[in-house]
């Protein structure tokens, strides 16, 4: 039993970080009033760039490059929807499509392979030797630094929204950009900062996949995790803590399914595999249906802002 | 007239520019004449090869058209699905799941119902539309009754549909019955009477599904622009409060629109099954539902715009296969589609440029 | 000394400002008046850096300055209270006030300092505000105060008030003007935009008049002018601004609406009747159940107890669609939210609500020609400008939007009219027109229920005044039965 | 670097060569699995070409030889063929892609994977003068009955036999637990599972087999999570048959190994030793390359015939990759593997090909 929970905890801590980073990033972006359905593409950019960079520099620096790549894609998103005031959903989906094709393109151009990049040095894991074996407590160790960062990121984001000047302004601009503009704060710049940060976080989320989960970029990455992150963000009511919580829940549900399959095969056999796989999603829907989920979205979400338009 | 031209100009220019960019990239890496050759063969694969008429006869055209139309049909129907939902202000990310459900129902109905030919196909199409619509209505119901944001519910429903259909039913209970240890790819083959007839016989896959897609686009166009209900959908999408105050039954409108959206995607699945695959294949694997989002956006949510984008990109993709023979990456058409979408996203910039040009003229 | 010189500004085909020059000296109290859409707000938005003029410049003490954003204006001591509030409803009062010039301690927000500043500024201005209250939960009047605090807290040397009293009670308006006067005596210049000529004359030291984007006069002295002269300058001709009093309610006129001991969220045991031909005015301080009452009457809010009799029929529930079917017209308080769709054309907005019936539709299909013709007629009748039925509605000025809504709702033969703040933000001519139309439909046999925070309006229009306080009826008076002071006492429920 | 365009007939030297077309399934080039295996058989073994970013370059004899397992080197000689490859992006691409290759005058067209069964059947019927090779499935009619076509050769593999040997090896290498990571729960993968479990049971009935399916073939993270779970529950050897998900499973084993655990991974389809040189016990190799090569060879020698072929241990269609890592009792294990391989090849041991047959499977006496 203890072993079961031990692996459940360990497995969740392994699976959650990509989702957590991306979902927290998305929550910041949307708090500022900019829809971000381009998370999938930004994660892909981050995963690719991190793996490519880590070939020529230490892997942790590669992760930074991954963040920058995510942020660059976000910058395009910002340019499109803040400066050019295009539809934010359009922009995000467009970037996803471009990155989906561009990722495989670059893979072939740079690595002459259509399946994956050259292996890199994987991020090292924090191991305390003997403690690793201690039930439950040990499950907290032997993860890469990014896992611990993923625990920190939502707390940090929450704190920043609450206690910094930037956070106050971001909260305001997502609700009522006119109010922010009227006191002389440049709405575009403010939103841009949130969009960039969101891209960087999504980039880190992607980088987790290619530097910690695996030791190279695999051409399917992130295989839908970006959309899951958006769902987590909505589930978490557009707040960093909520988004991180929902992301963790998704990872936990998955780990639970896997854990049951090996620990209680007879139990798992009762339900066909495909149905088990559908369960976390169906359960999420059920939870939402039962508790209801009204509101929570920033009021000005998705509206581009133009000083002179009313 | 001028206004209409101005309205579609950003999309058209964006696609043209994306094609041009694609050409330049190929020309830079492979040389101009190779690039020209590659593009020529892509267009040949999309629209027909006059140079091979001697050898292939009329099929030098019919076969490429068949392939272009096959893809255009799916893109049109999923594009309409997304566009219709956009009308009432919903973002239907769930076209993929609705398509999967529709495809499965069409496959089962096509294989296991005993009906006269012709009617059989119609019934299978109808059931698939109903199934897709019902699946989408779940999201709408969750939205109006429980306030669940449709982005999350449609994403979730996509996964549920995919897992249940491709992870359980198709390889499990609905799997084709086969001798020995062979694996068949998917469900039982549909009966001949349920197949959508090919318009030009065996050698071109151009089938009645394309006519269906065009018909659905026209019907939706008329409905959205000329009917009172269509007007109500628009109002509900733009300002739900005002719609409510104006006596528009908001919840019903949202559910109806979403059901129609799901029906379109369900039809796409049915056309895939009844038109070309003749069974639910082991996996659908192509993200038709997501491509539908691109079509809806490139077509600016206008049914004819969706149709036009779908025909163009369907053709590019069909022809794009030949780019592989010239050593160009298999995802090239998708890349062009993505770049075009980015450029459409930048339509404000286009519009400013255009407005300036028009003013000068 | 601030000078706006030769300012011109167009929006598409609409010329909002046409070569306007205006100066403002320290300590001056300038009033800017003009019709709806005359360009008052646009001119001030230019001064506040929100709009960039196409032609012209702004000078501060002789120096030409480019105000590329409100930041530049705020830095030069301009503060503006907007006609459409610029507040963040989800933030607290303190957070709203500190937004943009946040006090920091060790790089982090200093919530305590912000709160103290609000308390101090509120006290100085004589406002009672809880700094920790969420702005979205405040009454419109309190929100107005928050807006003013924002400007004051920034140490504005020039304060622009764009229709500040439209939503205030008389007492609140008096307080506001007292504070503003005090500020001007300390050297702050104040610009007041208002349609209420009485308060303009009482407050301003100088009056400027705009008409259709042009400056007509900039040098009127309140002592040497009159409402009649101002009105003539604004609209360009001699006009009658009086509202005809109705023919009164015929004895034995049938009851259109009867509420008995009605209970709903925000309402307690409300009883009232509206008879055919009667205008009933609902008076009260904002936030005392008026909005809830209007919502109940228009199908947007269910009631939990009591009887609701409409046209002699008792009803257990009401939906907006029922209301349309029964001929209940609704002029809502927030038109952009509840009455019109910004991104539809004017013509489509005219059809909204009756979009399923002739002349807007034929069977299940839209009748495009009929809809267009109907819109043209209505715009003509209600003087909506510009007369372009295919314009996006959002491009009309606020006043013209309101005229359109009133015109649309009073079209045909309504049985009951529920009008909430129907003249908020309208100019003199438009106000007179709207009141005349309300009277007209009453005389034609409709029951009219007017909710207004403007006591003068209620007194001018209503045959019967019902006072609401804390969701209860605290008094019902026939025309002329109660004076302003008595009404004020009932509004504050001090008699209870 | 000299490269020649892939368009047929572009160079006079190539004019005489027979054209062999390949249509991959949606896994595509670079799946490090059976699509790559098929392409290796055609491009490296038969045509001695190397594909790089859209064009072909000649492959040096040494490099070519390195791709061929020792046992086959004598047999696999370069042929005068031209490869023409189309990758599919979705199921409805299969038919037009096959047809396109026929139109491009391919003498032999290969459909890689059972997913192409229907498409190959259609196109072969429409083009009776062209030859086809279908990998992994016989041609089946609408009722699922085998329905051979004269111009189609089909090859299916006895994956269960190779998996069986993998299971035997795993059963020896492990003390009490091994794991199986599957992709989607489809009959083909169940075949791997059945063979593997039979092998483990044969080697050591006390060893427990943990079985998990990721439900996908494209989600590395899922494969890794599943393998980690099995490792945490004591699995010492993990056999994966899960497409890209399998890469994640191998990664999990590799990390556990690096953390000092005594664990092994077993690869699938191709020899995957390079993915984790320190942890890869062996791979269950499916010689799709050989099947493709043989068809190309028959074609160029004018001996190509249709018909259904089955390639098991006996035919060299499946095998274990060389075991290079050491473990306790390796010699005995390899001896047992060899013995069992012979028994299976002689038909003296029937390896179960599905879970039902596994239930009644009696391990042969040592
Ligand atoms: N996005 C688009 N892509 C392609 N074609 C378009 C697009 N939008 C409009 N069109 C073309 O313009 C024509 C008219 O467009 P549309 O019906 O939107 O005009 P409209 O003003 O709404 O018409 P109506 O007033 O009759 O409703 C269509 O027939 C179509 O061919
Ligand atoms: N952002 C804008 N976009 C388009 N048109 C505008 C905009 N702002 C103002 N206008 C137009 O400019 C004209 C002047 O508008 P403005 O708001 O300045 O009038 P106003 O005098 O403040 O009227 P009101 O008393 O109704 O508030 C109007 O015709 C209005 O439609
Ligand atoms: Mg139209
Ligand atoms: Mg104004």
CSV table of C-alpha atoms in Angstrom, one decimal, chain A residues 37 76 80 83-87 89-91 93-95 97-98 100-102 104-105 108 223-225 227-228 230-232 234-235 238 250 272-275 277-278 280-282 284-285 288-295, chain B residues 25 86 91 93 141-149 151-157 159-161 163-164 167-168 287 290-291 293-294 297 328-332 334-335 337-339 341-349 352:
chain,number,residue,atom,x,y,z
A,37,UNK,CA,-4.3,28.9,-27.1
A,76,UNK,CA,5.0,37.0,-32.3
A,80,UNK,CA,-0.1,40.0,-33.7
A,83,UNK,CA,0.1,45.6,-31.8
A,84,UNK,CA,-1.8,44.5,-34.8
A,85,UNK,CA,-4.9,43.7,-32.7
A,86,UNK,CA,-5.7,40.5,-34.5
A,87,UNK,CA,-7.9,37.9,-33.0
A,89,UNK,CA,-7.5,32.8,-30.8
A,90,UNK,CA,-6.6,33.0,-34.4
A,91,UNK,CA,-3.1,34.0,-33.6
A,93,UNK,CA,-3.9,28.6,-33.3
A,94,UNK,CA,-1.9,29.9,-36.2
A,95,UNK,CA,1.3,29.6,-34.1
A,97,UNK,CA,0.0,25.0,-36.7
A,98,UNK,CA,3.2,26.7,-37.8
A,100,UNK,CA,3.8,21.7,-35.6
A,101,UNK,CA,5.1,21.8,-39.2
A,102,UNK,CA,8.2,23.9,-38.4
A,104,UNK,CA,9.6,18.6,-38.0
A,105,UNK,CA,11.1,20.8,-40.6
A,108,UNK,CA,15.3,17.4,-40.5
A,223,UNK,CA,1.7,15.7,-28.1
A,224,UNK,CA,-1.3,17.6,-26.8
A,225,UNK,CA,0.1,18.6,-23.4
A,227,UNK,CA,-4.0,21.9,-24.9
A,228,UNK,CA,-4.2,20.1,-21.6
A,230,UNK,CA,-5.0,25.4,-21.4
A,231,UNK,CA,-7.7,23.1,-20.0
A,232,UNK,CA,-6.0,23.1,-16.6
A,234,UNK,CA,-9.5,27.1,-17.3
A,235,UNK,CA,-10.3,24.4,-14.7
A,238,UNK,CA,-7.5,31.6,-14.5
A,250,UNK,CA,-4.4,15.7,-14.4
A,272,UNK,CA,-11.0,-1.9,-20.7
A,273,UNK,CA,-7.8,0.1,-21.2
A,274,UNK,CA,-9.3,2.6,-23.5
A,275,UNK,CA,-12.0,3.4,-21.0
A,277,UNK,CA,-7.6,6.2,-20.5
A,278,UNK,CA,-10.7,8.2,-21.0
A,280,UNK,CA,-9.4,11.2,-16.2
A,281,UNK,CA,-11.0,13.4,-18.8
A,282,UNK,CA,-14.5,12.1,-18.2
A,284,UNK,CA,-12.8,16.2,-15.0
A,285,UNK,CA,-16.0,16.8,-17.0
A,288,UNK,CA,-17.1,20.5,-13.6
A,289,UNK,CA,-20.7,19.4,-14.3
A,290,UNK,CA,-21.4,18.7,-10.7
A,291,UNK,CA,-19.8,21.7,-9.1
A,292,UNK,CA,-20.5,24.1,-11.9
A,293,UNK,CA,-17.9,26.5,-13.0
A,294,UNK,CA,-19.3,30.0,-13.7
A,295,UNK,CA,-17.2,33.0,-14.1
B,25,UNK,CA,12.4,28.9,-49.2
B,86,UNK,CA,-17.9,30.9,-33.6
B,91,UNK,CA,-14.8,28.2,-29.7
B,93,UNK,CA,-11.9,22.9,-30.3
B,141,UNK,CA,-25.2,21.7,-22.2
B,142,UNK,CA,-22.3,21.9,-19.8
B,143,UNK,CA,-21.8,25.5,-20.8
B,144,UNK,CA,-25.4,26.8,-20.4
B,145,UNK,CA,-26.4,24.6,-17.5
B,146,UNK,CA,-23.1,24.4,-15.5
B,147,UNK,CA,-21.1,27.3,-16.8
B,148,UNK,CA,-18.3,25.1,-18.0
B,149,UNK,CA,-16.2,26.9,-20.5
B,151,UNK,CA,-12.7,25.3,-24.5
B,152,UNK,CA,-12.1,23.0,-21.6
B,153,UNK,CA,-15.1,20.8,-22.2
B,154,UNK,CA,-14.4,20.3,-25.9
B,155,UNK,CA,-10.8,19.5,-25.3
B,156,UNK,CA,-11.8,17.0,-22.7
B,157,UNK,CA,-14.5,15.5,-25.0
B,159,UNK,CA,-9.8,13.0,-25.5
B,160,UNK,CA,-12.7,11.0,-24.2
B,161,UNK,CA,-13.9,10.3,-27.8
B,163,UNK,CA,-9.7,7.1,-26.1
B,164,UNK,CA,-13.1,5.4,-26.2
B,167,UNK,CA,-8.4,2.9,-27.6
B,168,UNK,CA,-11.3,0.6,-26.8
B,287,UNK,CA,-5.9,16.4,-37.0
B,290,UNK,CA,-7.8,21.3,-35.8
B,291,UNK,CA,-7.4,22.0,-39.5
B,293,UNK,CA,-10.1,25.8,-37.0
B,294,UNK,CA,-7.6,27.1,-39.6
B,297,UNK,CA,-10.3,31.5,-39.6
B,328,UNK,CA,10.6,18.5,-50.0
B,329,UNK,CA,9.4,17.8,-46.5
B,330,UNK,CA,6.0,16.0,-46.2
B,331,UNK,CA,4.6,18.8,-43.9
B,332,UNK,CA,5.2,21.5,-46.5
B,334,UNK,CA,0.7,22.3,-43.6
B,335,UNK,CA,3.5,24.8,-43.1
B,337,UNK,CA,-1.3,26.7,-44.2
B,338,UNK,CA,0.1,27.8,-40.8
B,339,UNK,CA,2.0,30.7,-42.2
B,341,UNK,CA,-3.0,31.7,-40.8
B,342,UNK,CA,-0.3,33.8,-39.1
B,343,UNK,CA,-0.6,36.3,-41.9
B,344,UNK,CA,-4.4,36.3,-41.6
B,345,UNK,CA,-3.9,37.0,-38.0
B,346,UNK,CA,-2.0,40.0,-38.9
B,347,UNK,CA,-4.9,41.2,-41.0
B,348,UNK,CA,-5.0,44.5,-39.3
B,349,UNK,CA,-1.7,45.4,-40.9
B,352,UNK,CA,-4.1,49.4,-43.1
